[in-house]
Amino acid sequence: MSFGDDIARICIVFTGTLEDPMLHIDLPTVAEFRDLAQLRAQFCVSLYMPTSRLGEKAEANRTLFKDLAKQALAQLRDAGADKRVIEAFEQRFEQLAGGQHDPDQGKVRQRQRAKPDEALSFWNHQGNGLAVLALPETLRTFRLAEAPKLLAEVADRLHLTPLLRAMTSRHDAFVLALAEESVRLVHVFANFPPSRVWVPGLPKNAEEATQRPSFHVRAPRGHLQNREGEKVLLHQYVEKVDHAVRDTLRGHTAPLILAATEPLASMFRAICDYPELSEEVIEGNPDRSTDPVLQDQAIPILDRSTAREIRDLIARYDELKPRRGTTDVSYAAHAATAGAIEQLLVDFDAVVPGLVSDIDGSVTYAASDDAEVYSVVDEVARRALCTGARVLAASREQLPERAPLTAILRYQFI
């Protein structure tokens, strides 16, 4: 899969009031991130900027982007980039920035029955941050829930640390509200309103899934007829739900929290193979709960799950060190390059400037952080994630010995 492919990625749209405007975010899947991380070229441009999700701030967002783009173009000229390469980047940036702002533009286009400027629409639908990743022949954007630091970087690879942070921080989860009367998938967040996720092929309820006009049929004496038959029908319903949800969540790593009553909860858990299915269940009939109520119930489960995962990782480290557990950055870099890391806990705020060899993972440390080096910790996390490791973010206080990282290896690495 190439950088320029039209890859589908999840787009979450939060709806709100004028005081609580819409928020649009889209993050890469692990597969997409792996493709981005493996890219090497003579010139790659990475732009990161905070954005406002207020529509009236769209022009300010666009102006900030154009200023960042100018910085990147200046870096390209200083690096001796060919004039045609610079022009190619410039064209990409101008295309994303769109035309000049005109308050009467909408009326003019309406009269002319012309299509609206897609770029201007893009700037009106933002999250709290934006990543723009570009090569001369293509450009990708990702709207972020958290505001990154302002950055314009030109290198032989893309700068992906802010994306890595967003992908490894547990700030969101999916809630599957499963009842006989209805079913829905909700994306919940720690700091933002919940969002309903459209799931192709998801049945409306058990009756639609089983094509029965009346799911419960009672005998004259008031007892359910054919209880075993009813279980079969419920299994059919749950299987259709699982199939639809599985396709929608493929490639994502956010936890899935089930909100259901028995026997639906046990039936779904028995067949669901989503790796991040939460052990805890939101009890009670979710058909009676609004999306915000489900979010209020899900976030504590998400917090407990993250804390438990971090504790389990540290406990495994204590059992496996020093042969298969390490807090040594150089050793972890060698292991990550060889694909030997199984789990990794990192402090993304740690500053360890240097370079990591693409051949054997050897580390060359630098005295200071400048344009010629990058964060060794971030690079270890990037390589670990690209080779299938489970990567978690934590604070320095949570890490053993307050080291910048803790790694669990798949095997003893020499």
Coordinates of C-alpha atoms in Angstrom, one line a residue, residues 3 39-47 65-66 68-98 132-141 152-159:
F3 CA 1.4 6.7 0.6
L39 CA 8.4 5.9 4.1
R40 CA 11.8 7.2 3.1
A41 CA 12.4 10.0 0.5
Q42 CA 14.9 12.7 -0.1
F43 CA 12.4 15.3 1.2
C44 CA 9.4 14.6 3.5
V45 CA 7.5 17.5 5.0
S46 CA 5.7 17.2 8.4
L47 CA 3.5 20.0 9.6
F65 CA -1.2 26.6 8.0
K66 CA 0.0 28.9 5.2
L68 CA 3.8 26.9 8.5
A69 CA 4.0 25.9 4.8
K70 CA 6.2 28.9 4.1
Q71 CA 8.6 27.7 6.9
A72 CA 8.7 24.3 5.3
L73 CA 9.4 25.8 1.9
A74 CA 12.2 27.9 3.3
Q75 CA 13.7 24.8 4.9
L76 CA 13.6 23.0 1.5
R77 CA 15.4 25.9 -0.2
D78 CA 18.1 26.0 2.6
A79 CA 18.5 22.2 2.1
G80 CA 19.2 22.8 -1.6
A81 CA 16.0 21.1 -2.9
D82 CA 15.5 21.2 -6.7
K83 CA 13.2 24.0 -7.9
R84 CA 10.7 21.5 -9.3
V85 CA 10.5 19.7 -6.0
I86 CA 9.8 23.0 -4.2
E87 CA 7.2 23.9 -6.7
A88 CA 5.5 20.5 -6.3
F89 CA 5.3 21.0 -2.5
E90 CA 4.1 24.6 -3.0
Q91 CA 1.3 23.4 -5.3
R92 CA 0.2 20.7 -2.7
F93 CA 0.1 23.3 0.1
E94 CA -1.8 25.9 -2.0
Q95 CA -4.3 23.2 -3.0
L96 CA -5.0 22.4 0.6
A97 CA -5.1 26.0 1.7
G98 CA -7.7 26.9 -1.0
V132 CA -0.2 17.6 7.3
L133 CA 2.2 15.0 5.9
A134 CA 3.5 15.6 2.4
L135 CA 5.8 14.3 -0.3
P136 CA 6.2 16.1 -3.7
E137 CA 3.6 13.8 -5.3
T138 CA 1.0 13.5 -2.5
L139 CA -0.3 14.9 0.7
R140 CA -2.2 13.4 3.7
T141 CA -4.0 15.2 6.6
A152 CA 7.4 22.4 10.5
E153 CA 10.0 19.7 9.7
V154 CA 11.8 18.6 6.6
A155 CA 13.6 15.3 6.7
D156 CA 14.1 12.0 4.9
R157 CA 11.2 10.6 6.8
L158 CA 7.9 11.8 8.3
H159 CA 7.7 13.1 11.8

